[in-house]
Structures are given as C-alpha cells and as structure tokens.
C-alpha cells in the first residue's frame, strides 16, 4: 500500500491531524504496574496475549472542565467488555479511578485524554485457559486538545466502505475490544478514496457506524435517526448523552436498524465520540449535506451547555 493521502495531503498531517485529537505519544505518560513513566518507555512482555491474539479491551475518556466525563459509564462498559471476553477485572472502580488520578497528577494542567488498556496478560502460545494468567492493566494519559471549532464547523467528508463492521460475537455487540482491524481497514479505504471518515455497514447491509464513532442522521421532519444497538455498533458514551439531550429537546428520535438508503435521505449527519463529541459531516459518498445543519447545531449547543465544550 502506498502512502495514505487524503485531500489535504499525507495522513496525519494538516487539518485531518487536528481532527484526530488524541495527544501525540511523545506527550503521553503511562501507568504500568503502579509506575508512571513516559509512554515511549513503557514495556510489557512480548508474550502478552493482547499482542499475540488481540485479546484485549480498552476505554478512551476525556475531561471537561478538569473532570473525567461519564467515568462511571466508561467503567461500566469496561466491565461489560471484560465479562464478554472473560478477562477478570481484579480491581474496584475506586482503585481504577485512583490510578487514573495518580497519572493525571503527573500531566500538565488542562484537559486530559485517558486510555485504559486491559489485556489477558502474558501467557503460553495457546488458547487454553490458564488459571495462573493475570491481566495486564495499562493507563495512558496526555493533554487533550479539542478539535478546533473551525474544523468542526467546516465538517468532515465520509464514504461508505466495503469493509463490514465486525464484532467478535454478534450476540454480544457493544464490546470495546482491542480487535480494531476492520475499523482500521475501513479507515484506510476511506482515506484512499479521499475522504476524512469511513462509514461501515453491517454484513446484512444496514448502517452501523464510523470507524471510531457513532453515526447520526437527521431525516426529513427533524427526525434524529441512529442505528440501534442490534446494528453491531458500539454503545458510545457520547451517543447515549446525545440521545438523552435530543429527547429532552423534544426531537423525534429513531433508534433502529437503518437501511443504507437512509443516507440518501439525510438532510444532516454527524459522528459522535469521546474525542470529537459532535463532528458534523459535510458530505457522504459525495452528496453534500447541510453542515452543520440546524438540528446538529442545536445539539452541539446543548452538548456545550452540558459539558462546557466540544
Ligand atoms: C467503533 C466505535 N464506535 C463508537 C465510538 C464512540 O464511543 P464513545 O462515545 O464512547 O467514545 C467509538 C469510540 O472509540 C468506537 O471505536
């Protein structure tokens, strides 16, 4: 594969880099086994099953006004994923929070990006359950830089890609695992086609979500539509917040399996995620959209009212 480029140039340069807010690795610290060190110096054994088998899960969080946003929702999802993967979580929420706060005390003042990564831990080259195996917990953190408002206002371009959304077990959607290859390949495909973002479909051809975000459409009649949890999507923390805000605002909300044809009916669309809050789309598959359209703008304003920022 050649160098990935989009319209603005090489991947991870120009405006698209700033539309991807997690901090640079060189600015990040890692908590591993109680030690805090520059992330680049953090080490784990190469026989960790996270590395050998992609046997891991993670949570990405951020602060607003200095406080971790929806921390308990992230911990709940972490435990749900761990249960789904049968990785024991040996620590209480308050222990986890304590270690996150230890790490944050070493970061510069300001808003922070935090990522928890839990792997099954080092083990044999075998799938056999090993009662002596212990999970490896890592916490990464760095300064959080929100996507500049002008980039959000300009909007992102998205294309539907051929790579399907894939979950390890369709009967257990919503797990935030370290198996991100389909998302990654989907994103590569989008960038190769000159877009900023990929929209993934389920294997049955329904709309699922972005490579690392949830998808919302505004359909005629100010209807806010988003794929339901049965659509193999991740139950995004931001998605839940936005659905609550939308219902409070009196919008008609449709949370259901959405056929791909809905994209052609959308008057507005946006992606949601922890790192980008609400990211309006200015085109999907080359079709221009209102950006940000009036409903998206109202939701952005409500989100800012709730959190203090985007
Ligand atoms: C596949 C996928 N969907 C949705 C989201 C958005 O979830 P959240 O709002 O919890 O960040 C993410 C976030 O990383 C994701 O990876």
PDB file of C-alpha atoms and ligand atoms in Angstrom:
ATOM      1  CA  UNK A   1       0.000   0.000   0.000  1.00  0.00           C
ATOM      2  CA  UNK A   2       1.349   3.426  -0.884  1.00  0.00           C
ATOM      3  CA  UNK A   3       1.430   6.434   1.392  1.00  0.00           C
ATOM      4  CA  UNK A   4      -2.076   7.171   2.607  1.00  0.00           C
ATOM      5  CA  UNK A   5      -3.226  10.536   1.447  1.00  0.00           C
ATOM      6  CA  UNK A   6      -6.403  12.459   1.601  1.00  0.00           C
ATOM      7  CA  UNK A   7      -7.303  15.745   0.003  1.00  0.00           C
ATOM      8  CA  UNK A   8      -5.255  17.707   2.500  1.00  0.00           C
ATOM      9  CA  UNK A   9      -2.105  15.644   1.960  1.00  0.00           C
ATOM     10  CA  UNK A  10      -0.459  12.859   3.880  1.00  0.00           C
ATOM     11  CA  UNK A  11      -2.456  11.095   6.536  1.00  0.00           C
ATOM     12  CA  UNK A  12      -1.806  12.553   9.987  1.00  0.00           C
ATOM     13  CA  UNK A  13      -0.811  15.934   8.655  1.00  0.00           C
ATOM     14  CA  UNK A  14      -2.735  19.144   8.081  1.00  0.00           C
ATOM     15  CA  UNK A  15      -6.287  19.689   9.263  1.00  0.00           C
ATOM     16  CA  UNK A  16      -7.093  15.977   9.483  1.00  0.00           C
ATOM     17  CA  UNK A  17      -4.412  15.560  12.138  1.00  0.00           C
ATOM     18  CA  UNK A  18      -6.080  18.202  14.247  1.00  0.00           C
ATOM     19  CA  UNK A  19      -9.422  16.500  13.622  1.00  0.00           C
ATOM     20  CA  UNK A  20      -7.979  13.491  15.468  1.00  0.00           C
ATOM     21  CA  UNK A  21      -7.453  14.909  18.924  1.00  0.00           C
ATOM     22  CA  UNK A  22      -5.753  12.193  20.992  1.00  0.00           C
ATOM     23  CA  UNK A  23      -2.397  13.629  22.008  1.00  0.00           C
ATOM     24  CA  UNK A  24       0.932  12.671  20.418  1.00  0.00           C
ATOM     25  CA  UNK A  25       2.618   9.666  22.004  1.00  0.00           C
ATOM     26  CA  UNK A  26       5.607  11.858  22.867  1.00  0.00           C
ATOM     27  CA  UNK A  27       3.375  13.974  25.134  1.00  0.00           C
ATOM     28  CA  UNK A  28       1.858  10.985  26.930  1.00  0.00           C
ATOM     29  CA  UNK A  29       2.578   9.186  30.167  1.00  0.00           C
ATOM     30  CA  UNK A  30       1.849   5.575  31.017  1.00  0.00           C
ATOM     31  CA  UNK A  31       0.852   3.907  34.267  1.00  0.00           C
ATOM     32  CA  UNK A  32       2.010   0.277  34.256  1.00  0.00           C
ATOM     33  CA  UNK A  33       2.028  -1.837  37.412  1.00  0.00           C
ATOM     34  CA  UNK A  34       1.968   1.246  39.638  1.00  0.00           C
ATOM     35  CA  UNK A  35       4.873   3.011  37.898  1.00  0.00           C
ATOM     36  CA  UNK A  36       4.347   6.175  35.920  1.00  0.00           C
ATOM     37  CA  UNK A  37       6.757   6.830  33.079  1.00  0.00           C
ATOM     38  CA  UNK A  38       6.894   8.415  29.615  1.00  0.00           C
ATOM     39  CA  UNK A  39       4.675   6.274  27.383  1.00  0.00           C
ATOM     40  CA  UNK A  40       7.529   5.664  24.956  1.00  0.00           C
ATOM     41  CA  UNK A  41       9.484   3.967  27.731  1.00  0.00           C
ATOM     42  CA  UNK A  42       6.634   1.717  28.920  1.00  0.00           C
ATOM     43  CA  UNK A  43       7.199  -2.007  28.307  1.00  0.00           C
ATOM     44  CA  UNK A  44       5.166  -5.205  28.615  1.00  0.00           C
ATOM     45  CA  UNK A  45       6.234  -8.796  27.853  1.00  0.00           C
ATOM     46  CA  UNK A  46       6.029  -9.756  24.174  1.00  0.00           C
ATOM     47  CA  UNK A  47       4.062 -12.920  25.054  1.00  0.00           C
ATOM     48  CA  UNK A  48       1.156 -10.811  26.332  1.00  0.00           C
ATOM     49  CA  UNK A  49      -1.986 -12.225  24.745  1.00  0.00           C
ATOM     50  CA  UNK A  50      -3.073  -8.696  23.904  1.00  0.00           C
ATOM     51  CA  UNK A  51      -0.229  -8.715  21.413  1.00  0.00           C
ATOM     52  CA  UNK A  52      -0.366 -12.408  20.393  1.00  0.00           C
ATOM     53  CA  UNK A  53      -4.124 -12.659  19.901  1.00  0.00           C
ATOM     54  CA  UNK A  54      -5.528  -9.118  20.022  1.00  0.00           C
ATOM     55  CA  UNK A  55      -7.001 -10.321  23.303  1.00  0.00           C
ATOM     56  CA  UNK A  56      -7.633  -7.000  24.973  1.00  0.00           C
ATOM     57  CA  UNK A  57     -10.122  -4.251  25.655  1.00  0.00           C
ATOM     58  CA  UNK A  58      -9.904  -0.543  26.211  1.00  0.00           C
ATOM     59  CA  UNK A  59     -11.717   2.621  27.199  1.00  0.00           C
ATOM     60  CA  UNK A  60     -10.916   6.122  25.953  1.00  0.00           C
ATOM     61  CA  UNK A  61     -12.031   9.045  28.098  1.00  0.00           C
ATOM     62  CA  UNK A  62     -11.540  12.754  28.357  1.00  0.00           C
ATOM     63  CA  UNK A  63     -12.020  15.534  30.818  1.00  0.00           C
ATOM     64  CA  UNK A  64     -14.296  18.538  30.548  1.00  0.00           C
ATOM     65  CA  UNK A  65     -13.596  21.429  32.936  1.00  0.00           C
ATOM     66  CA  UNK A  66     -10.960  19.221  34.572  1.00  0.00           C
ATOM     67  CA  UNK A  67     -13.274  16.316  35.457  1.00  0.00           C
ATOM     68  CA  UNK A  68     -13.413  12.937  33.714  1.00  0.00           C
ATOM     69  CA  UNK A  69     -16.642  12.879  31.725  1.00  0.00           C
ATOM     70  CA  UNK A  70     -19.027   9.995  32.446  1.00  0.00           C
ATOM     71  CA  UNK A  71     -16.329   7.995  34.207  1.00  0.00           C
ATOM     72  CA  UNK A  72     -18.820   5.529  35.693  1.00  0.00           C
ATOM     73  CA  UNK A  73     -20.264   4.827  32.208  1.00  0.00           C
ATOM     74  CA  UNK A  74     -16.761   4.056  30.954  1.00  0.00           C
ATOM     75  CA  UNK A  75     -16.081   1.751  33.904  1.00  0.00           C
ATOM     76  CA  UNK A  76     -19.423   0.005  33.353  1.00  0.00           C
ATOM     77  CA  UNK A  77     -18.616  -0.576  29.678  1.00  0.00           C
ATOM     78  CA  UNK A  78     -15.119  -1.767  30.597  1.00  0.00           C
ATOM     79  CA  UNK A  79     -16.628  -4.380  32.923  1.00  0.00           C
ATOM     80  CA  UNK A  80     -19.228  -5.417  30.330  1.00  0.00           C
ATOM     81  CA  UNK A  81     -16.494  -5.909  27.734  1.00  0.00           C
ATOM     82  CA  UNK A  82     -14.269  -7.762  30.206  1.00  0.00           C
ATOM     83  CA  UNK A  83     -17.162 -10.093  31.070  1.00  0.00           C
ATOM     84  CA  UNK A  84     -17.814 -10.684  27.369  1.00  0.00           C
ATOM     85  CA  UNK A  85     -14.142 -11.548  26.796  1.00  0.00           C
ATOM     86  CA  UNK A  86     -13.850 -13.441  30.109  1.00  0.00           C
ATOM     87  CA  UNK A  87     -10.958 -11.293  31.255  1.00  0.00           C
ATOM     88  CA  UNK A  88     -11.156 -10.885  35.034  1.00  0.00           C
ATOM     89  CA  UNK A  89     -11.105  -7.318  36.328  1.00  0.00           C
ATOM     90  CA  UNK A  90      -9.343  -7.660  39.648  1.00  0.00           C
ATOM     91  CA  UNK A  91      -9.797  -4.077  40.789  1.00  0.00           C
ATOM     92  CA  UNK A  92     -12.630  -1.912  42.099  1.00  0.00           C
ATOM     93  CA  UNK A  93     -13.788   1.223  40.308  1.00  0.00           C
ATOM     94  CA  UNK A  94     -12.269   3.356  43.078  1.00  0.00           C
ATOM     95  CA  UNK A  95      -8.883   1.640  42.660  1.00  0.00           C
ATOM     96  CA  UNK A  96      -9.020   2.246  38.915  1.00  0.00           C
ATOM     97  CA  UNK A  97     -10.041   5.853  39.452  1.00  0.00           C
ATOM     98  CA  UNK A  98      -7.238   6.320  41.993  1.00  0.00           C
ATOM     99  CA  UNK A  99      -4.630   5.145  39.476  1.00  0.00           C
ATOM    100  CA  UNK A 100      -6.106   7.343  36.758  1.00  0.00           C
ATOM    101  CA  UNK A 101      -5.890  10.326  39.119  1.00  0.00           C
ATOM    102  CA  UNK A 102      -2.278   9.407  40.087  1.00  0.00           C
ATOM    103  CA  UNK A 103      -1.399   9.544  36.416  1.00  0.00           C
ATOM    104  CA  UNK A 104      -3.293  12.797  35.865  1.00  0.00           C
ATOM    105  CA  UNK A 105      -1.351  14.469  38.681  1.00  0.00           C
ATOM    106  CA  UNK A 106       1.790  13.996  36.580  1.00  0.00           C
ATOM    107  CA  UNK A 107       0.225  15.583  33.483  1.00  0.00           C
ATOM    108  CA  UNK A 108       0.323  19.291  32.728  1.00  0.00           C
ATOM    109  CA  UNK A 109      -2.718  21.243  33.929  1.00  0.00           C
ATOM    110  CA  UNK A 110      -5.571  21.462  31.441  1.00  0.00           C
ATOM    111  CA  UNK A 111      -7.868  18.936  29.845  1.00  0.00           C
ATOM    112  CA  UNK A 112      -6.706  15.336  29.675  1.00  0.00           C
ATOM    113  CA  UNK A 113      -7.127  12.315  27.420  1.00  0.00           C
ATOM    114  CA  UNK A 114      -7.056   8.985  29.288  1.00  0.00           C
ATOM    115  CA  UNK A 115      -6.989   5.496  27.825  1.00  0.00           C
ATOM    116  CA  UNK A 116      -7.270   2.323  29.864  1.00  0.00           C
ATOM    117  CA  UNK A 117      -5.990  -0.827  28.211  1.00  0.00           C
ATOM    118  CA  UNK A 118      -6.528  -4.249  29.702  1.00  0.00           C
ATOM    119  CA  UNK A 119      -5.042  -7.359  28.115  1.00  0.00           C
ATOM    120  CA  UNK A 120      -5.391 -11.003  29.105  1.00  0.00           C
ATOM    121  CA  UNK A 121      -1.752 -10.794  30.138  1.00  0.00           C
ATOM    122  CA  UNK A 122       1.401 -12.758  29.351  1.00  0.00           C
ATOM    123  CA  UNK A 123       0.921 -16.466  28.702  1.00  0.00           C
ATOM    124  CA  UNK A 124       1.747 -19.526  26.635  1.00  0.00           C
ATOM    125  CA  UNK A 125       1.244 -19.737  22.873  1.00  0.00           C
ATOM    126  CA  UNK A 126      -2.092 -21.383  23.480  1.00  0.00           C
ATOM    127  CA  UNK A 127      -5.791 -20.580  23.648  1.00  0.00           C
ATOM    128  CA  UNK A 128      -6.189 -22.862  26.665  1.00  0.00           C
ATOM    129  CA  UNK A 129      -7.475 -21.055  29.760  1.00  0.00           C
ATOM    130  CA  UNK A 130      -4.656 -20.615  32.254  1.00  0.00           C
ATOM    131  CA  UNK A 131      -5.689 -20.016  35.878  1.00  0.00           C
ATOM    132  CA  UNK A 132      -2.253 -18.539  36.593  1.00  0.00           C
ATOM    133  CA  UNK A 133      -2.558 -15.901  33.892  1.00  0.00           C
ATOM    134  CA  UNK A 134      -3.065 -12.345  35.170  1.00  0.00           C
ATOM    135  CA  UNK A 135      -4.395  -9.469  33.122  1.00  0.00           C
ATOM    136  CA  UNK A 136      -2.131  -6.548  32.335  1.00  0.00           C
ATOM    137  CA  UNK A 137      -3.575  -3.125  33.072  1.00  0.00           C
ATOM    138  CA  UNK A 138      -2.126  -0.031  31.475  1.00  0.00           C
ATOM    139  CA  UNK A 139      -3.349   3.553  31.727  1.00  0.00           C
ATOM    140  CA  UNK A 140      -2.197   6.123  29.220  1.00  0.00           C
ATOM    141  CA  UNK A 141      -2.760   9.845  29.518  1.00  0.00           C
ATOM    142  CA  UNK A 142      -1.852  13.118  27.888  1.00  0.00           C
ATOM    143  CA  UNK A 143      -3.083  16.621  27.231  1.00  0.00           C
ATOM    144  CA  UNK A 144      -6.407  16.665  25.402  1.00  0.00           C
ATOM    145  CA  UNK A 145      -6.764  19.127  22.576  1.00  0.00           C
ATOM    146  CA  UNK A 146     -10.277  19.530  21.320  1.00  0.00           C
ATOM    147  CA  UNK A 147     -10.857  19.630  17.589  1.00  0.00           C
ATOM    148  CA  UNK A 148     -10.728  23.319  16.638  1.00  0.00           C
ATOM    149  CA  UNK A 149     -14.212  24.752  16.214  1.00  0.00           C
ATOM    150  CA  UNK A 150     -13.474  25.911  12.644  1.00  0.00           C
ATOM    151  CA  UNK A 151     -12.621  22.357  11.606  1.00  0.00           C
ATOM    152  CA  UNK A 152     -15.809  21.069  13.214  1.00  0.00           C
ATOM    153  CA  UNK A 153     -17.823  23.812  11.515  1.00  0.00           C
ATOM    154  CA  UNK A 154     -16.268  23.016   8.128  1.00  0.00           C
ATOM    155  CA  UNK A 155     -17.369  19.434   8.578  1.00  0.00           C
ATOM    156  CA  UNK A 156     -15.872  16.115   7.564  1.00  0.00           C
ATOM    157  CA  UNK A 157     -16.381  14.096   4.423  1.00  0.00           C
ATOM    158  CA  UNK A 158     -17.381  10.438   4.747  1.00  0.00           C
ATOM    159  CA  UNK A 159     -17.772   7.498   2.397  1.00  0.00           C
ATOM    160  CA  UNK A 160     -19.422   4.135   2.912  1.00  0.00           C
ATOM    161  CA  UNK A 161     -16.769   1.445   2.666  1.00  0.00           C
ATOM    162  CA  UNK A 162     -16.741  -2.198   1.646  1.00  0.00           C
ATOM    163  CA  UNK A 163     -15.170  -3.411   4.900  1.00  0.00           C
ATOM    164  CA  UNK A 164     -18.032  -4.560   7.136  1.00  0.00           C
ATOM    165  CA  UNK A 165     -18.336  -3.702  10.805  1.00  0.00           C
ATOM    166  CA  UNK A 166     -17.220  -6.796  12.656  1.00  0.00           C
ATOM    167  CA  UNK A 167     -17.738  -7.768  16.252  1.00  0.00           C
ATOM    168  CA  UNK A 168     -16.126 -10.823  17.880  1.00  0.00           C
ATOM    169  CA  UNK A 169     -19.551 -12.232  18.738  1.00  0.00           C
ATOM    170  CA  UNK A 170     -22.692 -10.780  17.070  1.00  0.00           C
ATOM    171  CA  UNK A 171     -24.695 -11.950  20.091  1.00  0.00           C
ATOM    172  CA  UNK A 172     -22.535  -9.667  22.206  1.00  0.00           C
ATOM    173  CA  UNK A 173     -22.343  -6.344  20.381  1.00  0.00           C
ATOM    174  CA  UNK A 174     -21.160  -3.257  22.158  1.00  0.00           C
ATOM    175  CA  UNK A 175     -17.893  -4.688  23.456  1.00  0.00           C
ATOM    176  CA  UNK A 176     -14.997  -2.258  23.208  1.00  0.00           C
ATOM    177  CA  UNK A 177     -12.271  -4.741  22.341  1.00  0.00           C
ATOM    178  CA  UNK A 178      -8.770  -4.292  21.010  1.00  0.00           C
ATOM    179  CA  UNK A 179      -9.812  -6.065  17.789  1.00  0.00           C
ATOM    180  CA  UNK A 180      -9.833  -2.969  15.618  1.00  0.00           C
ATOM    181  CA  UNK A 181      -8.611  -4.318  12.295  1.00  0.00           C
ATOM    182  CA  UNK A 182     -11.864  -3.845  10.403  1.00  0.00           C
ATOM    183  CA  UNK A 183     -12.165  -0.291  11.668  1.00  0.00           C
ATOM    184  CA  UNK A 184      -8.600   0.340  10.668  1.00  0.00           C
ATOM    185  CA  UNK A 185      -9.020  -1.159   7.173  1.00  0.00           C
ATOM    186  CA  UNK A 186     -12.251   0.784   6.768  1.00  0.00           C
ATOM    187  CA  UNK A 187     -10.463   3.996   7.657  1.00  0.00           C
ATOM    188  CA  UNK A 188      -7.618   3.235   5.220  1.00  0.00           C
ATOM    189  CA  UNK A 189     -10.191   2.662   2.477  1.00  0.00           C
ATOM    190  CA  UNK A 190     -11.895   5.980   3.225  1.00  0.00           C
ATOM    191  CA  UNK A 191      -8.620   7.893   3.195  1.00  0.00           C
ATOM    192  CA  UNK A 192      -7.540   6.235  -0.053  1.00  0.00           C
ATOM    193  CA  UNK A 193     -10.824   7.408  -1.566  1.00  0.00           C
ATOM    194  CA  UNK A 194     -10.117  10.992  -0.474  1.00  0.00           C
ATOM    195  CA  UNK A 195     -12.492  11.124   2.499  1.00  0.00           C
ATOM    196  CA  UNK A 196     -11.918  12.010   6.126  1.00  0.00           C
ATOM    197  CA  UNK A 197     -14.051   9.238   7.593  1.00  0.00           C
ATOM    198  CA  UNK A 198     -15.400   5.764   6.860  1.00  0.00           C
ATOM    199  CA  UNK A 199     -18.995   4.673   7.365  1.00  0.00           C
ATOM    200  CA  UNK A 200     -19.283   0.943   7.961  1.00  0.00           C
ATOM    201  CA  UNK A 201     -22.263  -1.244   7.178  1.00  0.00           C
ATOM    202  CA  UNK A 202     -23.240  -4.463   8.903  1.00  0.00           C
ATOM    203  CA  UNK A 203     -22.855  -7.702   6.966  1.00  0.00           C
ATOM    204  CA  UNK A 204     -26.578  -7.515   6.209  1.00  0.00           C
ATOM    205  CA  UNK A 205     -26.137  -4.077   4.643  1.00  0.00           C
ATOM    206  CA  UNK A 206     -27.561  -1.892   7.411  1.00  0.00           C
ATOM    207  CA  UNK A 207     -25.861   1.258   8.595  1.00  0.00           C
ATOM    208  CA  UNK A 208     -23.550   0.629  11.534  1.00  0.00           C
ATOM    209  CA  UNK A 209     -21.179   3.445  12.497  1.00  0.00           C
ATOM    210  CA  UNK A 210     -17.957   5.292  11.753  1.00  0.00           C
ATOM    211  CA  UNK A 211     -14.550   3.645  12.180  1.00  0.00           C
ATOM    212  CA  UNK A 212     -14.312   5.018  15.715  1.00  0.00           C
ATOM    213  CA  UNK A 213     -17.547   6.902  16.172  1.00  0.00           C
ATOM    214  CA  UNK A 214     -21.329   6.537  16.141  1.00  0.00           C
ATOM    215  CA  UNK A 215     -23.425   7.807  13.254  1.00  0.00           C
ATOM    216  CA  UNK A 216     -26.451  10.108  13.484  1.00  0.00           C
ATOM    217  CA  UNK A 217     -28.660  11.251  10.602  1.00  0.00           C
ATOM    218  CA  UNK A 218     -31.257  13.966  10.557  1.00  0.00           C
ATOM    219  CA  UNK A 219     -34.053  12.753   8.312  1.00  0.00           C
ATOM    220  CA  UNK A 220     -36.854  14.932   6.893  1.00  0.00           C
ATOM    221  CA  UNK A 221     -39.169  16.229   9.622  1.00  0.00           C
ATOM    222  CA  UNK A 222     -36.311  16.842  12.094  1.00  0.00           C
ATOM    223  CA  UNK A 223     -36.114  13.146  12.934  1.00  0.00           C
ATOM    224  CA  UNK A 224     -32.882  12.162  14.628  1.00  0.00           C
ATOM    225  CA  UNK A 225     -32.029   8.639  13.482  1.00  0.00           C
ATOM    226  CA  UNK A 226     -29.196   6.432  14.646  1.00  0.00           C
ATOM    227  CA  UNK A 227     -28.506   2.726  14.205  1.00  0.00           C
ATOM    228  CA  UNK A 228     -29.819   0.672  17.106  1.00  0.00           C
ATOM    229  CA  UNK A 229     -27.640  -1.476  19.337  1.00  0.00           C
ATOM    230  CA  UNK A 230     -28.693  -4.512  17.252  1.00  0.00           C
ATOM    231  CA  UNK A 231     -26.743  -2.978  14.341  1.00  0.00           C
ATOM    232  CA  UNK A 232     -23.433  -4.331  15.714  1.00  0.00           C
ATOM    233  CA  UNK A 233     -22.405  -0.880  16.869  1.00  0.00           C
ATOM    234  CA  UNK A 234     -20.521   0.170  19.940  1.00  0.00           C
ATOM    235  CA  UNK A 235     -22.813   1.745  22.527  1.00  0.00           C
ATOM    236  CA  UNK A 236     -20.925   5.017  22.605  1.00  0.00           C
ATOM    237  CA  UNK A 237     -20.964   7.016  25.799  1.00  0.00           C
ATOM    238  CA  UNK A 238     -21.340  10.182  23.723  1.00  0.00           C
ATOM    239  CA  UNK A 239     -24.165   8.553  21.740  1.00  0.00           C
ATOM    240  CA  UNK A 240     -26.110   7.936  24.942  1.00  0.00           C
ATOM    241  CA  UNK A 241     -25.545  11.520  26.120  1.00  0.00           C
ATOM    242  CA  UNK A 242     -26.728  12.901  22.767  1.00  0.00           C
ATOM    243  CA  UNK A 243     -29.808  10.680  22.656  1.00  0.00           C
ATOM    244  CA  UNK A 244     -30.784  11.921  26.138  1.00  0.00           C
ATOM    245  CA  UNK A 245     -30.213  15.538  25.093  1.00  0.00           C
ATOM    246  CA  UNK A 246     -32.213  15.056  21.896  1.00  0.00           C
ATOM    247  CA  UNK A 247     -35.182  13.593  23.770  1.00  0.00           C
ATOM    248  CA  UNK A 248     -35.017  16.444  26.301  1.00  0.00           C
ATOM    249  CA  UNK A 249     -35.046  18.886  23.379  1.00  0.00           C
ATOM    250  CA  UNK A 250     -38.243  17.269  22.117  1.00  0.00           C
ATOM    251  CA  UNK A 251     -36.732  15.834  18.943  1.00  0.00           C
ATOM    252  CA  UNK A 252     -38.259  12.718  17.447  1.00  0.00           C
ATOM    253  CA  UNK A 253     -35.628  10.014  17.941  1.00  0.00           C
ATOM    254  CA  UNK A 254     -35.459   6.827  15.868  1.00  0.00           C
ATOM    255  CA  UNK A 255     -33.084   4.210  17.181  1.00  0.00           C
ATOM    256  CA  UNK A 256     -33.440   1.249  14.845  1.00  0.00           C
ATOM    257  CA  UNK A 257     -31.823  -0.818  12.115  1.00  0.00           C
ATOM    258  CA  UNK A 258     -31.375   1.693   9.319  1.00  0.00           C
ATOM    259  CA  UNK A 259     -31.050   0.591   5.686  1.00  0.00           C
ATOM    260  CA  UNK A 260     -28.154   2.217   3.837  1.00  0.00           C
ATOM    261  CA  UNK A 261     -30.651   4.083   1.647  1.00  0.00           C
ATOM    262  CA  UNK A 262     -31.314   6.384   4.627  1.00  0.00           C
ATOM    263  CA  UNK A 263     -28.016   8.082   3.834  1.00  0.00           C
ATOM    264  CA  UNK A 264     -29.526   9.443   0.628  1.00  0.00           C
ATOM    265  CA  UNK A 265     -32.481  10.875   2.582  1.00  0.00           C
ATOM    266  CA  UNK A 266     -30.395  12.568   5.276  1.00  0.00           C
ATOM    267  CA  UNK A 267     -30.538  16.356   5.473  1.00  0.00           C
ATOM    268  CA  UNK A 268     -27.765  16.494   8.042  1.00  0.00           C
ATOM    269  CA  UNK A 269     -25.421  13.947   9.574  1.00  0.00           C
ATOM    270  CA  UNK A 270     -22.777  13.817  12.263  1.00  0.00           C
ATOM    271  CA  UNK A 271     -20.460  11.431  14.041  1.00  0.00           C
ATOM    272  CA  UNK A 272     -20.111  11.247  17.804  1.00  0.00           C
ATOM    273  CA  UNK A 273     -17.277  10.047  20.007  1.00  0.00           C
ATOM    274  CA  UNK A 274     -15.470  10.873  23.198  1.00  0.00           C
ATOM    275  CA  UNK A 275     -12.641  12.590  21.385  1.00  0.00           C
ATOM    276  CA  UNK A 276     -14.733  14.542  18.885  1.00  0.00           C
ATOM    277  CA  UNK A 277     -18.050  14.992  20.714  1.00  0.00           C
ATOM    278  CA  UNK A 278     -20.204  16.007  17.744  1.00  0.00           C
ATOM    279  CA  UNK A 279     -18.452  16.060  14.358  1.00  0.00           C
ATOM    280  CA  UNK A 280     -20.759  17.264  11.551  1.00  0.00           C
ATOM    281  CA  UNK A 281     -20.427  15.647   8.113  1.00  0.00           C
ATOM    282  CA  UNK A 282     -20.445  17.927   5.089  1.00  0.00           C
ATOM    283  CA  UNK A 283     -20.789  15.118   2.581  1.00  0.00           C
ATOM    284  CA  UNK A 284     -21.498  11.410   2.417  1.00  0.00           C
ATOM    285  CA  UNK A 285     -20.448   9.487  -0.707  1.00  0.00           C
ATOM    286  CA  UNK A 286     -20.030  12.822  -2.460  1.00  0.00           C
ATOM    287  CA  UNK A 287     -23.548  14.100  -1.668  1.00  0.00           C
ATOM    288  CA  UNK A 288     -23.422  17.476   0.088  1.00  0.00           C
ATOM    289  CA  UNK A 289     -25.268  17.958   3.376  1.00  0.00           C
ATOM    290  CA  UNK A 290     -26.254  20.962   5.456  1.00  0.00           C
ATOM    291  CA  UNK A 291     -23.207  21.460   7.667  1.00  0.00           C
ATOM    292  CA  UNK A 292     -23.682  21.957  10.470  1.00  0.00           C
ATOM    293  CA  UNK A 293     -27.391  21.887   9.793  1.00  0.00           C
ATOM    294  CA  UNK A 294     -29.827  23.466  12.255  1.00  0.00           C
ATOM    295  CA  UNK A 295     -30.556  20.318  14.270  1.00  0.00           C
ATOM    296  CA  UNK A 296     -26.884  19.376  14.529  1.00  0.00           C
ATOM    297  CA  UNK A 297     -26.070  22.903  15.632  1.00  0.00           C
ATOM    298  CA  UNK A 298     -28.728  22.810  18.353  1.00  0.00           C
ATOM    299  CA  UNK A 299     -27.365  19.500  19.608  1.00  0.00           C
ATOM    300  CA  UNK A 300     -23.828  20.907  19.606  1.00  0.00           C
ATOM    301  CA  UNK A 301     -25.026  23.896  21.620  1.00  0.00           C
ATOM    302  CA  UNK A 302     -26.815  21.643  24.126  1.00  0.00           C
ATOM    303  CA  UNK A 303     -23.729  19.469  24.426  1.00  0.00           C
ATOM    304  CA  UNK A 304     -21.609  22.557  25.139  1.00  0.00           C
ATOM    305  CA  UNK A 305     -24.153  23.692  27.722  1.00  0.00           C
ATOM    306  CA  UNK A 306     -23.799  20.305  29.448  1.00  0.00           C
ATOM    307  CA  UNK A 307     -20.033  19.900  29.301  1.00  0.00           C
ATOM    308  CA  UNK A 308     -18.550  23.347  28.743  1.00  0.00           C
ATOM    309  CA  UNK A 309     -17.030  22.421  25.390  1.00  0.00           C
ATOM    310  CA  UNK A 310     -16.877  20.112  22.397  1.00  0.00           C
TER     311      UNK A 310
HETATM  312  C1  LIG B   1     -16.362   1.691  16.841  1.00  0.00           C
HETATM  313  C2  LIG B   1     -16.682   2.849  17.739  1.00  0.00           C
HETATM  314  N1  LIG B   1     -17.943   3.325  17.773  1.00  0.00           N
HETATM  315  C3  LIG B   1     -18.284   4.366  18.543  1.00  0.00           C
HETATM  316  C4  LIG B   1     -17.352   5.015  19.337  1.00  0.00           C
HETATM  317  C5  LIG B   1     -17.767   6.184  20.194  1.00  0.00           C
HETATM  318  O1  LIG B   1     -17.839   5.800  21.541  1.00  0.00           O
HETATM  319  P1  LIG B   1     -17.656   6.858  22.712  1.00  0.00           P
HETATM  320  O2  LIG B   1     -18.683   7.914  22.524  1.00  0.00           O
HETATM  321  O3  LIG B   1     -17.867   6.070  23.944  1.00  0.00           O
HETATM  322  O4  LIG B   1     -16.260   7.389  22.586  1.00  0.00           O
HETATM  323  C6  LIG B   1     -16.023   4.547  19.342  1.00  0.00           C
HETATM  324  C7  LIG B   1     -15.026   5.186  20.176  1.00  0.00           C
HETATM  325  O5  LIG B   1     -13.865   4.850  20.154  1.00  0.00           O
HETATM  326  C8  LIG B   1     -15.683   3.443  18.530  1.00  0.00           C
HETATM  327  O6  LIG B   1     -14.431   2.954  18.492  1.00  0.00           O
END
